[in-house]
Amino acid sequence: MASYIGRRKFLATLGGAAAAWPLAARAQQAAMPVIGFLQSGSPEPNVNRVAGFRKGLGEAGYVEGKNVAIEYRWAESRYDRLPAMAADLASRKVAVIAAPASTPAALAAKAATTTIPIVFAVGSET
C-alpha cells in the first residue's frame, strides 16, 4: 500500500510539473531587446534620420515592435536634459544606446554608463 501511495504522489507531482513546463519555458525566453535612442534635437527635423535608422535596423533583421523595441529620448535642443535622459536609458538596462549625429548626446551616454554599448555617428563638412 505504501508503494501505491508513493507512486500516486510521484505521478501527481510529475503531472503538475509537466503542465507547468510550457509556462516555465516561455518565461525563460529572452525578452525583446530594447535600443535607447538619444538625440539632442527634436523629432520633427529628424524624421529622415529616424527613418534611415529604422531602415538600417531592418536590413540587419530588426523590426521595431516585432523583434526589437526602441525608446526615444529627445532633448529638443536643451542639452542640460541629456544627462538625465541618458541616465534614464541606462537605468532601464537597454541593450545599446544610439546617439546618431549628436556629439552632446553621445557624451551624455558615455558619462551615464560604462557597461552599455554606445553607437554614434557624427560627421561634419570642413
PDB file of C-alpha atoms in Angstrom:
ATOM      1  CA  MET A   1       0.000   0.000   0.000  1.00  0.00           C
ATOM      2  CA  ALA A   2       2.856   2.414   0.815  1.00  0.00           C
ATOM      3  CA  SER A   3       4.370   1.976  -2.648  1.00  0.00           C
ATOM      4  CA  TYR A   4       0.976   2.634  -4.278  1.00  0.00           C
ATOM      5  CA  ILE A   5       0.613   5.952  -2.380  1.00  0.00           C
ATOM      6  CA  GLY A   6       4.215   6.871  -3.136  1.00  0.00           C
ATOM      7  CA  ARG A   7       3.728   6.118  -6.834  1.00  0.00           C
ATOM      8  CA  ARG A   8       0.493   8.137  -6.903  1.00  0.00           C
ATOM      9  CA  LYS A   9       2.205  11.096  -5.253  1.00  0.00           C
ATOM     10  CA  PHE A  10       5.113  10.839  -7.703  1.00  0.00           C
ATOM     11  CA  LEU A  11       2.770  10.737 -10.725  1.00  0.00           C
ATOM     12  CA  ALA A  12       0.762  13.678  -9.399  1.00  0.00           C
ATOM     13  CA  THR A  13       3.934  15.706  -8.923  1.00  0.00           C
ATOM     14  CA  LEU A  14       5.207  14.737 -12.368  1.00  0.00           C
ATOM     15  CA  GLY A  15       1.872  15.649 -13.958  1.00  0.00           C
ATOM     16  CA  GLY A  16       1.876  19.039 -12.243  1.00  0.00           C
ATOM     17  CA  ALA A  17       5.427  19.735 -13.387  1.00  0.00           C
ATOM     18  CA  ALA A  18       4.591  18.713 -16.950  1.00  0.00           C
ATOM     19  CA  ALA A  19       1.604  21.057 -17.001  1.00  0.00           C
ATOM     20  CA  ALA A  20       3.728  23.949 -15.735  1.00  0.00           C
ATOM     21  CA  TRP A  21       6.657  23.280 -18.095  1.00  0.00           C
ATOM     22  CA  PRO A  22       5.316  25.221 -21.117  1.00  0.00           C
ATOM     23  CA  LEU A  23       4.786  28.263 -18.877  1.00  0.00           C
ATOM     24  CA  ALA A  24       8.294  27.998 -17.470  1.00  0.00           C
ATOM     25  CA  ALA A  25       9.786  27.580 -20.930  1.00  0.00           C
ATOM     26  CA  ARG A  26       8.015  30.707 -22.162  1.00  0.00           C
ATOM     27  CA  ALA A  27       9.151  32.649 -19.103  1.00  0.00           C
ATOM     28  CA  GLN A  28      12.779  31.732 -19.833  1.00  0.00           C
ATOM     29  CA  GLN A  29      12.690  33.024 -23.408  1.00  0.00           C
ATOM     30  CA  ALA A  30      14.732  36.137 -23.933  1.00  0.00           C
ATOM     31  CA  ALA A  31      12.878  39.405 -23.697  1.00  0.00           C
ATOM     32  CA  MET A  32      12.765  41.676 -26.720  1.00  0.00           C
ATOM     33  CA  PRO A  33      15.941  43.770 -26.839  1.00  0.00           C
ATOM     34  CA  VAL A  34      15.491  47.494 -26.295  1.00  0.00           C
ATOM     35  CA  ILE A  35      17.518  50.183 -28.035  1.00  0.00           C
ATOM     36  CA  GLY A  36      17.814  53.552 -26.360  1.00  0.00           C
ATOM     37  CA  PHE A  37      17.742  56.347 -28.949  1.00  0.00           C
ATOM     38  CA  LEU A  38      19.156  59.586 -27.558  1.00  0.00           C
ATOM     39  CA  GLN A  39      19.043  62.781 -29.602  1.00  0.00           C
ATOM     40  CA  SER A  40      19.823  66.360 -28.692  1.00  0.00           C
ATOM     41  CA  GLY A  41      17.303  67.710 -31.205  1.00  0.00           C
ATOM     42  CA  SER A  42      13.568  67.341 -31.812  1.00  0.00           C
ATOM     43  CA  PRO A  43      11.678  64.590 -33.641  1.00  0.00           C
ATOM     44  CA  GLU A  44      10.287  66.721 -36.481  1.00  0.00           C
ATOM     45  CA  PRO A  45      13.565  67.779 -38.150  1.00  0.00           C
ATOM     46  CA  ASN A  46      14.969  64.280 -37.648  1.00  0.00           C
ATOM     47  CA  VAL A  47      12.242  62.299 -39.420  1.00  0.00           C
ATOM     48  CA  ASN A  48      14.623  61.213 -42.198  1.00  0.00           C
ATOM     49  CA  ARG A  49      17.346  60.275 -39.721  1.00  0.00           C
ATOM     50  CA  VAL A  50      14.921  58.087 -37.747  1.00  0.00           C
ATOM     51  CA  ALA A  51      13.614  56.524 -40.973  1.00  0.00           C
ATOM     52  CA  GLY A  52      17.192  55.727 -42.004  1.00  0.00           C
ATOM     53  CA  PHE A  53      17.907  54.305 -38.555  1.00  0.00           C
ATOM     54  CA  ARG A  54      14.865  52.019 -38.781  1.00  0.00           C
ATOM     55  CA  LYS A  55      15.792  51.029 -42.341  1.00  0.00           C
ATOM     56  CA  GLY A  56      19.309  50.075 -41.250  1.00  0.00           C
ATOM     57  CA  LEU A  57      17.918  48.027 -38.392  1.00  0.00           C
ATOM     58  CA  GLY A  58      15.528  46.327 -40.797  1.00  0.00           C
ATOM     59  CA  GLU A  59      18.392  45.439 -43.133  1.00  0.00           C
ATOM     60  CA  ALA A  60      20.088  43.800 -40.156  1.00  0.00           C
ATOM     61  CA  GLY A  61      16.908  41.826 -39.410  1.00  0.00           C
ATOM     62  CA  TYR A  62      15.488  44.017 -36.628  1.00  0.00           C
ATOM     63  CA  VAL A  63      11.969  45.385 -36.991  1.00  0.00           C
ATOM     64  CA  GLU A  64      10.678  47.831 -34.406  1.00  0.00           C
ATOM     65  CA  GLY A  65       7.787  46.322 -32.483  1.00  0.00           C
ATOM     66  CA  LYS A  66       8.409  42.847 -33.887  1.00  0.00           C
ATOM     67  CA  ASN A  67      11.779  41.764 -32.529  1.00  0.00           C
ATOM     68  CA  VAL A  68      13.238  44.984 -31.112  1.00  0.00           C
ATOM     69  CA  ALA A  69      11.853  47.923 -29.149  1.00  0.00           C
ATOM     70  CA  ILE A  70      13.162  51.467 -29.306  1.00  0.00           C
ATOM     71  CA  GLU A  71      12.873  54.005 -26.507  1.00  0.00           C
ATOM     72  CA  TYR A  72      13.247  57.509 -27.893  1.00  0.00           C
ATOM     73  CA  ARG A  73      14.560  60.449 -25.880  1.00  0.00           C
ATOM     74  CA  TRP A  74      14.570  63.925 -27.455  1.00  0.00           C
ATOM     75  CA  ALA A  75      16.279  66.803 -25.638  1.00  0.00           C
ATOM     76  CA  GLU A  76      14.731  69.369 -28.036  1.00  0.00           C
ATOM     77  CA  SER A  77      17.959  71.417 -28.078  1.00  0.00           C
ATOM     78  CA  ARG A  78      18.048  71.579 -24.277  1.00  0.00           C
ATOM     79  CA  TYR A  79      21.438  69.998 -23.766  1.00  0.00           C
ATOM     80  CA  ASP A  80      21.091  70.208 -19.998  1.00  0.00           C
ATOM     81  CA  ARG A  81      18.421  67.474 -20.255  1.00  0.00           C
ATOM     82  CA  LEU A  82      20.747  64.954 -21.912  1.00  0.00           C
ATOM     83  CA  PRO A  83      22.487  63.629 -18.755  1.00  0.00           C
ATOM     84  CA  ALA A  84      19.170  62.750 -17.089  1.00  0.00           C
ATOM     85  CA  MET A  85      17.825  61.186 -20.280  1.00  0.00           C
ATOM     86  CA  ALA A  86      20.974  59.107 -20.738  1.00  0.00           C
ATOM     87  CA  ALA A  87      20.863  58.034 -17.080  1.00  0.00           C
ATOM     88  CA  ASP A  88      17.220  57.016 -17.513  1.00  0.00           C
ATOM     89  CA  LEU A  89      18.069  54.819 -20.504  1.00  0.00           C
ATOM     90  CA  ALA A  90      20.990  53.291 -18.603  1.00  0.00           C
ATOM     91  CA  SER A  91      18.770  52.541 -15.603  1.00  0.00           C
ATOM     92  CA  ARG A  92      16.335  50.752 -17.909  1.00  0.00           C
ATOM     93  CA  LYS A  93      19.172  48.425 -18.940  1.00  0.00           C
ATOM     94  CA  VAL A  94      18.755  48.997 -22.672  1.00  0.00           C
ATOM     95  CA  ALA A  95      20.883  46.742 -24.879  1.00  0.00           C
ATOM     96  CA  VAL A  96      22.561  49.668 -26.625  1.00  0.00           C
ATOM     97  CA  ILE A  97      22.297  53.445 -26.730  1.00  0.00           C
ATOM     98  CA  ALA A  98      22.230  55.034 -30.176  1.00  0.00           C
ATOM     99  CA  ALA A  99      23.157  58.710 -30.357  1.00  0.00           C
ATOM    100  CA  PRO A 100      23.258  59.421 -34.085  1.00  0.00           C
ATOM    101  CA  ALA A 101      24.562  62.791 -35.262  1.00  0.00           C
ATOM    102  CA  SER A 102      24.728  64.245 -31.767  1.00  0.00           C
ATOM    103  CA  THR A 103      28.065  64.653 -30.034  1.00  0.00           C
ATOM    104  CA  PRO A 104      26.406  66.040 -26.860  1.00  0.00           C
ATOM    105  CA  ALA A 105      24.090  63.001 -26.689  1.00  0.00           C
ATOM    106  CA  ALA A 106      26.992  60.598 -27.225  1.00  0.00           C
ATOM    107  CA  LEU A 107      28.993  62.276 -24.462  1.00  0.00           C
ATOM    108  CA  ALA A 108      25.995  62.191 -22.099  1.00  0.00           C
ATOM    109  CA  ALA A 109      25.546  58.482 -22.807  1.00  0.00           C
ATOM    110  CA  LYS A 110      29.260  57.869 -22.201  1.00  0.00           C
ATOM    111  CA  ALA A 111      29.003  59.633 -18.838  1.00  0.00           C
ATOM    112  CA  ALA A 112      25.896  57.638 -17.875  1.00  0.00           C
ATOM    113  CA  THR A 113      27.232  54.121 -18.361  1.00  0.00           C
ATOM    114  CA  THR A 114      30.388  52.093 -18.659  1.00  0.00           C
ATOM    115  CA  THR A 115      28.618  48.818 -19.441  1.00  0.00           C
ATOM    116  CA  ILE A 116      26.079  49.588 -22.184  1.00  0.00           C
ATOM    117  CA  PRO A 117      27.483  49.910 -25.704  1.00  0.00           C
ATOM    118  CA  ILE A 118      27.047  53.341 -27.281  1.00  0.00           C
ATOM    119  CA  VAL A 119      26.723  53.721 -31.035  1.00  0.00           C
ATOM    120  CA  PHE A 120      27.132  57.147 -32.568  1.00  0.00           C
ATOM    121  CA  ALA A 121      27.922  58.720 -35.876  1.00  0.00           C
ATOM    122  CA  VAL A 122      28.994  62.309 -36.094  1.00  0.00           C
ATOM    123  CA  GLY A 123      30.295  63.940 -39.207  1.00  0.00           C
ATOM    124  CA  SER A 124      30.767  67.406 -40.462  1.00  0.00           C
ATOM    125  CA  GLU A 125      31.855  69.115 -43.598  1.00  0.00           C
ATOM    126  CA  THR A 126      35.011  71.166 -43.240  1.00  0.00           C
TER     127      THR A 126
END
